Structure formats: structure tokens, C-alpha cells
């Protein structure tokens, strides 16, 4: 017989509240600006994902893995062939001596960041981050109910470098961890050897863990990338994070890795296994192939990106903006102050898609607290194809800034 149950209609509807750790967390600035770019048909120089695919053979191998039936859960730490390929690649290119046992495959570097913070940082402890800082760090720190301790990068003569005094003071206060990111999003800075050695000297002899996000490791153009774990004494306290996303133009594959010796990696794995259980099985052999075989593709892509960076810098300069130096990544930063619009970068970027047909991200989105010096800085990505960059260039060169001001006001 059918159930006679009727839900009561007289019970008042009570609002469902989010947990305090996510209260007030809206869509990321990247998603918001991309949605606005799509709505307005703008050339999207905001969110950092390339228009072009990675190495064709890598794509073919991934497809063959899927149609060939490699579609079930793999081993917890990842397929051995990818863990071996990661270790070989780090040793060969960066002199980073990695045991494949010390590699954990993650669902993108984003999961690696969350698992490292959740696995290694207790509630209420401090985590030092370099500001401007990638949004996923503060988000992971928030989820862990820990406290971000920002240390500004200082801008001097168009280049960014570590504020050594503030960094020393932050470490002296006994944080649980420091999150580094070089090549650095959003500034495009590759931290120099002297700054990295200073960081190593400061944390040596403490209990601080270093979480080193190196997702742009293959995109260092003007300065060599140094793997932080290769500095003396650092391998035993560093969790290195990276990913196929930026190295091989597959941001949608969400296949990354964490590298650390046993006590650290065990803690990261303990958190990771309940975030996603394992990584995506059929993509791992394809990424392993790319790490072993796609250096030529990487070199060519690096040259293309460098050219595009220089072209975009010329266009921005021609509009009257100051352009800061970018050593690598997909990004460069400009200062809109010389345009004399009287607008913050946040206002400028909000109106830019509608007014000019181009999208970009305000650097203030990467800064907690007051903007201090970053209020008129804008991040532009140059990883888009030539057609998109040409369209953006043409629109920027003929921009009507008065219209932009009108939209803001
Ligand atoms: N770290 C930084 C600095 C990034 O810019 C990004 C964006 N790709 C990530 C981590 C996330 O990487 P993934 O897509 O592999 O999760
Ligand atoms: N890393 C990319 C960027 O900085 C975006 C990734 C994301 O949208 N979470 O543009």
C-alpha cells in the first residue's frame, strides 16, 4: 500500500547556515572574472588557463588509457610509473634528489595545498604566506582553522623581492609552516637564489615546515628555477607541490603531486586520502610520458610564452601603463596609476570587460587586509592564443578610458 505520510506544513522554515569556516566565501575572483568575460565577449586575460592543448602524444595516451579500460581506483599514493617519472624529472632538471616512495599523486596542486595544510598545521597555528598570495593558500589555512601571517613582497625598481626583516620576525613567532611560491603567482617573480637561501637560513634549526608550491617550475624564463628542497638541510622539512596543469597545458586534468620525506608525506597522505581518496587513474601514465619525453615541447612553449609576454608588455606600455618585470609564469603585472583615471585596480577590472572588451585580475584580490601599494596593480595573463592576444591588443590600444570611468561611477 502507498505510504500515507504527509509532511507537516505548519513547521516554520528555518534558514540553513553555512559553517563559519566557509561563511562569506564566495566564488573565486578567477571564476567571477571569467564569467564576466564570457558574458561580455571579452578577450579573457584574467584566469590563467591556456587556449592551446599540451603535447599531442600525451593526449593520445590519456585517451588510449580510458578506452583501454584503465578506469578504476589506482594505488593510494599514485601509479608507480608517475611517481618514478616525477622523481626522475626533478633529479634531471633541477638536481632535486627524490625517491619515488616520497611522491604522492594529488588531484591537482590545489589538493596538495589543502592536504599539506590540513595534515601539518594544527588549529590556531600561524602559516606564513608571501603577499600578494595565491587565493588557495588562505582558503586552505581557513579550512584548517589556522591563521595566515602575510609577509609582503617588496616592489623595488619594477621587481619584487622578499621583505627579509618581516620574514625573520614572522618565523621568530613560531609558525607551523611557511608557504612559498616561486615562480610566483600573481607577480611572475622567480625568487632569486639569495632570497631562497635567506629563507632556508631563517627556518633552519626551527620546527617550521616549508610548503613550496612550484607549479610554474617549467615556466621560468629569465631566471633559473631553484627547487627549494635542494638548498642545504631543506629536503627534510619541505613539502614540494607541483602539477601537470601548467607544465603541460592541462589545467582540467587536475593531476599534481606532493614530494616530501616519510614523516611529512605520511601526514599529507593522511589528509589527502579523505579528500579525494586517490588521483585520477588514466591520466597518470600520460603525464608520466610527458615528464619523460616532452622537454622539447616545454622548451618551445616557453619560447612562445616569452614572446607573448613581451608583446603584451609592449601593448600595455603603449596605453601608458607601467609594466613590472615578470621572470616567468603566465602572468605579468602592470600599474594603471599613470593612466590618471583615479580608479583602483579592483574598479578598473570590474569595468574593463564591458568598457574595453578585455578581462584582467586586480592584484588586490591576492592581498589580505589593506591594499598597501598594490591598489592600482593589475595582473594580465599571456598564456592565451595569438588570436585572443591580438584582439586584446587591438582593444587596449583603442580603449576609451572615459567610458570605463563612466561605467565605474
Ligand atoms: N598554485 C598556484 C600558484 C597556481 O597558480 C595554481 C593554478 N594553476 C595552482 C596552484 C593549482 O594547480 P592545479 O590546477 O594543479 O590544482
Ligand atoms: N591559477 C589560475 C590563476 O591564477 C586559476 C586557477 C583557479 O581558477 N583556481 O589564474
Coordinates of C-alpha atoms and ligand atoms in Angstrom, one line a residue:
X1 CA 0.0 0.0 0.0
X2 CA 1.2 3.6 -0.7
X3 CA 2.5 5.5 2.3
X4 CA 0.0 7.8 3.9
X5 CA 2.8 10.1 5.3
X6 CA 2.2 13.8 4.7
X7 CA 5.0 16.2 5.5
X8 CA 3.8 18.8 8.1
X9 CA 3.1 22.2 6.5
X10 CA 2.9 24.2 9.7
X11 CA 6.5 23.9 10.7
X12 CA 8.4 27.2 10.1
X13 CA 11.1 27.0 7.5
X14 CA 14.4 27.8 9.2
X15 CA 17.4 29.1 7.3
X16 CA 20.3 26.7 6.7
X17 CA 23.5 28.4 7.7
X18 CA 27.0 27.6 6.3
X19 CA 29.7 26.6 8.7
X20 CA 31.7 29.6 9.9
X21 CA 34.8 28.3 8.1
X22 CA 33.1 29.0 4.7
X23 CA 30.8 31.8 5.7
X24 CA 31.4 34.7 3.4
X25 CA 33.4 32.7 1.0
X26 CA 32.0 33.4 -2.5
X27 CA 33.2 32.3 -5.9
X28 CA 36.9 32.9 -6.6
X29 CA 38.0 36.1 -8.4
X30 CA 39.1 33.9 -11.3
X31 CA 35.7 32.3 -11.7
X32 CA 33.9 35.7 -11.3
X33 CA 36.1 37.5 -13.9
X34 CA 35.9 34.6 -16.4
X35 CA 32.0 34.6 -16.1
X36 CA 32.1 38.4 -16.8
X37 CA 34.4 37.8 -19.8
X38 CA 32.1 35.2 -21.2
X39 CA 29.0 37.5 -20.6
X40 CA 30.6 40.4 -22.4
X41 CA 32.6 38.5 -25.1
X42 CA 35.8 40.0 -23.7
X43 CA 39.3 38.7 -24.5
X44 CA 40.0 36.9 -21.2
X45 CA 43.4 37.8 -20.0
X46 CA 42.2 37.1 -16.4
X47 CA 42.1 33.5 -15.4
X48 CA 45.3 31.6 -16.1
X49 CA 44.4 28.7 -18.4
X50 CA 45.9 28.3 -21.9
X51 CA 43.8 28.1 -25.1
X52 CA 46.2 25.6 -26.6
X53 CA 46.5 21.9 -25.8
X54 CA 49.6 20.2 -24.4
X55 CA 51.8 17.6 -26.2
X56 CA 49.6 15.6 -28.7
X57 CA 51.1 12.3 -27.8
X58 CA 50.3 12.9 -24.1
X59 CA 46.7 13.5 -25.1
X60 CA 46.6 10.4 -27.3
X61 CA 48.0 8.3 -24.4
X62 CA 45.3 9.6 -22.0
X63 CA 42.5 8.7 -24.4
X64 CA 44.0 5.3 -25.0
X65 CA 44.2 4.6 -21.3
X66 CA 40.5 5.4 -20.9
X67 CA 39.3 3.4 -23.9
X68 CA 41.7 0.6 -22.9
X69 CA 40.0 0.1 -19.6
X70 CA 42.3 1.8 -17.0
X71 CA 39.4 3.4 -15.3
X72 CA 39.3 2.2 -11.7
X73 CA 40.9 3.3 -8.4
X74 CA 44.7 3.1 -8.5
X75 CA 47.1 2.8 -5.6
X76 CA 46.7 5.3 -2.8
X77 CA 49.9 7.2 -3.5
X78 CA 49.6 7.1 -7.3
X79 CA 50.7 4.8 -10.1
X80 CA 54.3 3.8 -9.7
X81 CA 55.2 4.9 -13.2
X82 CA 54.1 8.5 -12.5
X83 CA 55.9 8.5 -9.1
X84 CA 59.1 7.3 -10.8
X85 CA 58.7 9.8 -13.6
X86 CA 58.3 12.7 -11.1
X87 CA 61.4 11.6 -9.3
X88 CA 63.4 11.3 -12.5
X89 CA 62.3 14.6 -13.8
X90 CA 63.1 16.5 -10.6
X91 CA 66.6 14.9 -10.5
X92 CA 67.3 15.5 -14.1
X93 CA 66.1 19.1 -14.5
X94 CA 66.6 20.6 -11.0
X95 CA 69.1 18.4 -9.2
X96 CA 66.4 17.5 -6.7
X97 CA 67.2 14.0 -5.4
X98 CA 63.8 12.4 -5.0
X99 CA 62.9 8.8 -4.0
X100 CA 59.7 7.7 -5.9
X101 CA 58.5 6.5 -2.5
X102 CA 58.4 10.2 -1.4
X103 CA 55.9 11.2 -4.2
X104 CA 52.2 11.3 -3.6
X105 CA 49.9 11.9 -6.6
X106 CA 47.2 14.5 -5.8
X107 CA 44.1 15.9 -7.5
X108 CA 45.9 19.0 -8.8
X109 CA 48.3 21.1 -6.7
X110 CA 45.2 22.6 -5.2
X111 CA 44.5 19.3 -3.3
X112 CA 48.2 19.1 -2.4
X113 CA 48.0 22.6 -0.8
X114 CA 44.9 21.7 1.2
X115 CA 46.3 18.3 2.2
X116 CA 49.6 19.7 3.3
X117 CA 48.0 22.4 5.4
X118 CA 45.4 20.1 6.9
X119 CA 47.9 17.4 7.5
X120 CA 50.7 19.6 9.0
X121 CA 49.1 22.6 10.7
X122 CA 47.1 22.5 13.9
X123 CA 44.2 24.7 14.5
X124 CA 45.2 28.2 15.7
X125 CA 48.8 28.0 14.5
X126 CA 50.3 30.5 12.1
X127 CA 51.2 29.9 8.5
X128 CA 53.5 32.5 6.8
X129 CA 52.5 33.4 3.2
X130 CA 54.2 35.7 0.8
X131 CA 51.8 38.5 -0.3
X132 CA 50.4 39.1 -2.9
X133 CA 49.4 35.5 -2.4
X134 CA 47.5 32.8 -4.4
X135 CA 44.0 32.5 -3.0
X136 CA 44.1 28.8 -2.4
X137 CA 46.6 29.2 0.5
X138 CA 44.4 31.5 2.6
X139 CA 41.5 29.2 1.8
X140 CA 43.3 26.1 3.0
X141 CA 44.5 27.9 6.1
X142 CA 41.0 28.9 6.8
X143 CA 39.7 25.3 6.4
X144 CA 42.3 24.2 8.8
X145 CA 41.2 26.9 11.3
X146 CA 44.8 28.1 11.3
X147 CA 45.9 31.8 10.9
X148 CA 47.6 33.3 7.8
X149 CA 50.6 35.5 8.6
X150 CA 51.3 37.5 5.4
X151 CA 54.8 38.8 4.6
X152 CA 54.8 41.4 1.8
X153 CA 57.0 41.0 -1.2
X154 CA 58.5 44.5 -1.7
X155 CA 58.5 46.2 -5.0
X156 CA 61.7 48.0 -5.9
X157 CA 62.6 49.2 -9.4
X158 CA 59.9 47.1 -11.1
X159 CA 61.0 43.9 -9.3
X160 CA 59.6 42.1 -6.3
X161 CA 61.7 40.6 -3.5
X162 CA 61.4 39.2 0.0
X163 CA 60.9 41.6 2.9
X164 CA 63.6 39.9 4.9
X165 CA 63.0 41.8 8.2
X166 CA 59.3 40.9 8.2
X167 CA 60.0 37.3 7.2
X168 CA 62.5 36.9 10.1
X169 CA 60.0 38.4 12.6
X170 CA 57.2 36.1 11.3
X171 CA 59.4 33.0 11.7
X172 CA 60.6 34.1 15.2
X173 CA 56.9 33.9 16.3
X174 CA 57.0 30.2 15.7
X175 CA 54.6 29.5 12.8
X176 CA 53.8 25.9 11.9
X177 CA 54.6 26.4 8.3
X178 CA 55.7 28.8 5.6
X179 CA 54.1 28.6 2.1
X180 CA 56.5 29.6 -0.7
X181 CA 55.6 30.0 -4.4
X182 CA 58.2 30.6 -7.0
X183 CA 57.8 31.2 -9.9
X184 CA 55.2 33.3 -8.2
X185 CA 51.5 33.9 -9.0
X186 CA 50.5 36.7 -9.4
X187 CA 53.7 38.7 -9.8
X188 CA 55.6 36.4 -12.2
X189 CA 58.7 36.7 -9.9
X190 CA 61.2 33.9 -9.8
X191 CA 62.7 34.3 -6.3
X192 CA 66.4 34.8 -6.6
X193 CA 68.9 32.3 -5.0
X194 CA 69.8 34.9 -2.4
X195 CA 66.2 35.2 -1.1
X196 CA 65.7 31.5 -1.1
X197 CA 68.9 31.0 0.8
X198 CA 67.8 33.6 3.3
X199 CA 64.5 31.8 3.8
X200 CA 66.4 28.5 4.3
X201 CA 68.8 30.1 6.8
X202 CA 65.9 31.6 8.7
X203 CA 63.9 28.3 9.1
X204 CA 67.0 26.1 9.6
X205 CA 67.1 25.0 13.3
X206 CA 63.4 25.7 13.8
X207 CA 60.4 23.3 13.5
X208 CA 58.8 25.2 10.7
X209 CA 57.7 23.1 7.7
X210 CA 58.1 24.7 4.2
X211 CA 55.3 24.1 1.7
X212 CA 56.9 25.0 -1.6
X213 CA 54.4 25.5 -4.5
X214 CA 56.4 25.1 -7.7
X215 CA 53.6 24.6 -10.2
X216 CA 55.3 27.1 -12.6
X217 CA 58.6 25.3 -12.4
X218 CA 58.9 24.8 -16.2
X219 CA 57.8 28.4 -16.8
X220 CA 60.9 30.3 -15.5
X221 CA 62.2 32.3 -18.4
X222 CA 64.6 35.0 -17.2
X223 CA 66.0 33.4 -14.1
X224 CA 66.6 29.7 -13.4
X225 CA 64.1 28.0 -11.1
X226 CA 65.6 26.6 -7.9
X227 CA 63.8 23.7 -6.2
X228 CA 63.6 24.9 -2.5
X229 CA 64.2 21.3 -1.3
X230 CA 67.7 21.3 -2.9
X231 CA 69.0 24.0 -0.5
X232 CA 71.2 22.6 2.3
X233 CA 69.1 21.0 5.1
X234 CA 65.8 21.8 3.4
X235 CA 64.8 18.4 1.9
X236 CA 63.8 17.0 5.4
X237 CA 61.4 19.9 6.1
X238 CA 60.0 20.7 2.7
X239 CA 56.8 19.6 1.0
X240 CA 57.2 20.4 -2.7
X241 CA 54.0 20.7 -4.7
X242 CA 53.6 20.7 -8.5
X243 CA 51.2 19.7 -11.2
X244 CA 50.8 18.8 -14.8
X245 CA 48.3 21.7 -15.2
X246 CA 50.8 24.5 -16.0
X247 CA 53.7 22.3 -17.3
X248 CA 51.7 20.6 -20.0
X249 CA 48.6 22.8 -20.6
X250 CA 46.1 20.6 -18.9
X251 CA 44.6 22.7 -16.2
X252 CA 41.4 20.5 -16.4
X253 CA 43.3 17.3 -15.7
X254 CA 43.8 18.1 -12.0
X255 CA 46.8 15.8 -11.7
X256 CA 49.5 17.0 -9.4
X257 CA 52.0 15.7 -6.8
X258 CA 53.4 16.3 -3.4
X259 CA 57.1 15.4 -2.7
X260 CA 58.4 15.0 0.9
X261 CA 60.2 12.5 3.1
X262 CA 58.2 10.0 5.2
X263 CA 57.1 11.8 8.3
X264 CA 55.9 14.8 6.3
X265 CA 54.4 12.9 3.4
X266 CA 52.6 10.5 5.7
X267 CA 50.8 13.4 7.3
X268 CA 49.9 14.9 3.8
X269 CA 48.7 11.5 2.7
X270 CA 46.5 11.0 5.8
X271 CA 44.6 14.2 4.9
X272 CA 44.6 13.6 1.1
X273 CA 43.1 10.1 1.3
X274 CA 39.9 11.5 2.8
X275 CA 39.7 14.5 0.5
X276 CA 39.7 12.5 -2.8
X277 CA 41.0 9.0 -1.8
X278 CA 43.3 8.7 -4.9
X279 CA 44.3 10.6 -8.0
X280 CA 42.7 10.2 -11.5
X281 CA 44.0 6.9 -12.8
X282 CA 44.0 7.0 -16.6
X283 CA 45.7 10.4 -16.8
X284 CA 48.7 9.4 -14.7
X285 CA 50.5 7.3 -17.4
X286 CA 50.1 10.1 -19.9
X287 CA 51.6 12.7 -17.5
X288 CA 54.4 10.2 -16.8
X289 CA 55.1 10.1 -20.5
X290 CA 55.2 13.9 -20.8
X291 CA 57.6 14.2 -17.9
X292 CA 59.9 11.7 -19.5
X293 CA 59.6 12.9 -23.2
X294 CA 58.1 16.3 -23.6
X295 CA 61.1 18.6 -22.8
X296 CA 61.2 19.8 -26.4
X297 CA 57.5 20.7 -26.3
X298 CA 58.1 22.5 -23.0
X299 CA 61.0 24.5 -24.4
X300 CA 59.0 25.6 -27.4
X301 CA 56.1 26.6 -25.3
X302 CA 58.4 28.5 -23.0
X303 CA 59.7 30.5 -26.0
X304 CA 56.2 31.2 -27.2
X305 CA 55.2 32.4 -23.8
X306 CA 58.2 34.7 -23.5
X307 CA 57.4 36.3 -26.9
X308 CA 53.7 36.7 -25.9
X309 CA 54.8 38.3 -22.5
X310 CA 57.0 40.8 -24.4
X311 CA 54.2 41.6 -26.9
X312 CA 51.7 42.1 -24.1
X313 CA 54.1 44.3 -22.1
X314 CA 54.6 46.5 -25.2
X315 CA 50.9 46.9 -25.7
X316 CA 50.3 47.8 -22.0
X317 CA 53.2 50.3 -22.1
X318 CA 51.7 51.8 -25.3
X319 CA 48.5 52.5 -23.4
X320 CA 50.5 54.5 -20.8
X321 CA 50.7 51.9 -18.0
X322 CA 53.9 51.0 -16.2
X323 CA 54.8 47.3 -16.6
X324 CA 56.6 45.4 -13.8
X325 CA 59.1 42.8 -14.6
X326 CA 57.9 39.2 -15.0
X327 CA 60.5 36.4 -14.9
X328 CA 58.1 33.6 -15.6
X329 CA 54.7 32.0 -15.0
X330 CA 51.8 33.0 -17.3
X331 CA 51.4 36.4 -15.7
X332 CA 52.7 40.0 -15.7
X333 CA 51.6 42.9 -13.6
X334 CA 51.0 46.5 -14.7
X335 CA 50.4 49.7 -12.8
X336 CA 47.4 51.7 -14.0
X337 CA 48.2 54.7 -11.9
X338 CA 49.9 56.6 -14.8
X339 CA 46.6 56.4 -16.8
X340 CA 45.4 59.0 -14.3
X341 CA 41.9 57.5 -14.1
X342 CA 41.6 57.9 -10.3
X343 CA 40.4 54.2 -10.1
X344 CA 41.6 51.3 -8.0
X345 CA 42.6 48.1 -9.9
X346 CA 39.5 46.4 -8.5
X347 CA 37.2 49.1 -10.0
X348 CA 39.2 49.1 -13.3
X349 CA 39.0 45.3 -13.6
X350 CA 35.3 45.3 -12.8
X351 CA 34.5 47.7 -15.7
X352 CA 37.2 46.6 -18.2
X353 CA 35.3 43.7 -19.8
X354 CA 32.2 45.8 -20.5
X355 CA 34.1 49.0 -21.4
X356 CA 37.1 47.7 -23.4
X357 CA 36.3 44.1 -24.1
X358 CA 39.3 42.7 -22.2
X359 CA 39.4 40.9 -18.8
X360 CA 42.2 41.1 -16.2
X361 CA 42.5 40.5 -12.4
X362 CA 43.3 43.1 -9.7
X363 CA 46.3 42.3 -7.7
X364 CA 44.4 43.5 -4.6
X365 CA 42.5 40.2 -4.8
X366 CA 45.7 38.5 -3.8
X367 CA 46.2 40.7 -0.7
X368 CA 44.6 40.4 2.7
X369 CA 43.9 43.5 4.8
X370 CA 44.7 46.8 3.3
X371 CA 46.0 47.1 -0.3
X372 CA 49.2 48.8 0.7
X373 CA 50.9 49.6 -2.6
X374 CA 49.0 47.1 -4.7
X375 CA 45.8 49.1 -5.1
X376 CA 46.5 50.1 -8.8
X377 CA 48.2 46.9 -9.9
X378 CA 46.6 44.6 -12.4
X379 CA 47.5 41.0 -13.4
X380 CA 47.3 40.0 -17.0
X381 CA 47.9 36.5 -18.4
X382 CA 49.7 36.0 -21.6
X383 CA 49.0 32.2 -22.0
X384 CA 46.1 32.8 -24.4
X385 CA 46.4 32.1 -28.2
X386 CA 47.6 34.7 -30.7
X387 CA 44.1 35.5 -31.9
X388 CA 42.9 36.3 -28.3
X389 CA 46.1 38.3 -27.6
X390 CA 45.8 40.2 -30.8
X391 CA 42.2 41.0 -30.1
X392 CA 43.1 42.2 -26.6
X393 CA 46.0 44.3 -28.0
X394 CA 43.7 46.0 -30.6
X395 CA 41.0 46.7 -28.0
X396 CA 43.5 48.0 -25.4
X397 CA 45.3 50.3 -27.9
X398 CA 42.0 51.9 -28.9
X399 CA 40.5 51.9 -25.4
X400 CA 38.2 54.7 -24.4
X401 CA 39.1 55.1 -20.7
X402 CA 36.5 57.8 -20.2
X403 CA 33.8 55.2 -20.9
X404 CA 35.5 52.9 -18.3
X405 CA 35.3 55.7 -15.8
X406 CA 31.7 56.3 -16.6
X407 CA 30.8 52.6 -16.0
X408 CA 32.5 52.6 -12.6
X409 CA 30.8 55.8 -11.5
Ligands
LIG1 N1 49.3 27.0 -7.2 C1 49.4 28.1 -8.0 C2 50.4 29.2 -7.6 C3 48.5 28.3 -9.1 O1 48.6 29.4 -9.8 C4 47.6 27.2 -9.4 C5 46.7 27.4 -10.5 N2 47.0 26.5 -11.5 C6 47.6 26.1 -8.6 C7 48.5 26.0 -7.5 C8 46.6 25.0 -8.8 O2 47.1 24.0 -9.6 P1 46.2 22.8 -10.0 O3 45.4 23.2 -11.2 O4 47.1 21.7 -10.4 O5 45.3 22.4 -8.9
LIG2 N1 45.8 29.5 -11.2 C1 44.9 30.2 -12.0 C2 45.1 31.7 -12.0 O1 45.8 32.2 -11.1 C3 43.5 30.0 -11.7 C4 43.1 28.8 -11.0 C5 41.7 28.9 -10.5 O2 40.9 29.5 -11.1 N2 41.6 28.4 -9.3 O3 44.6 32.4 -12.8

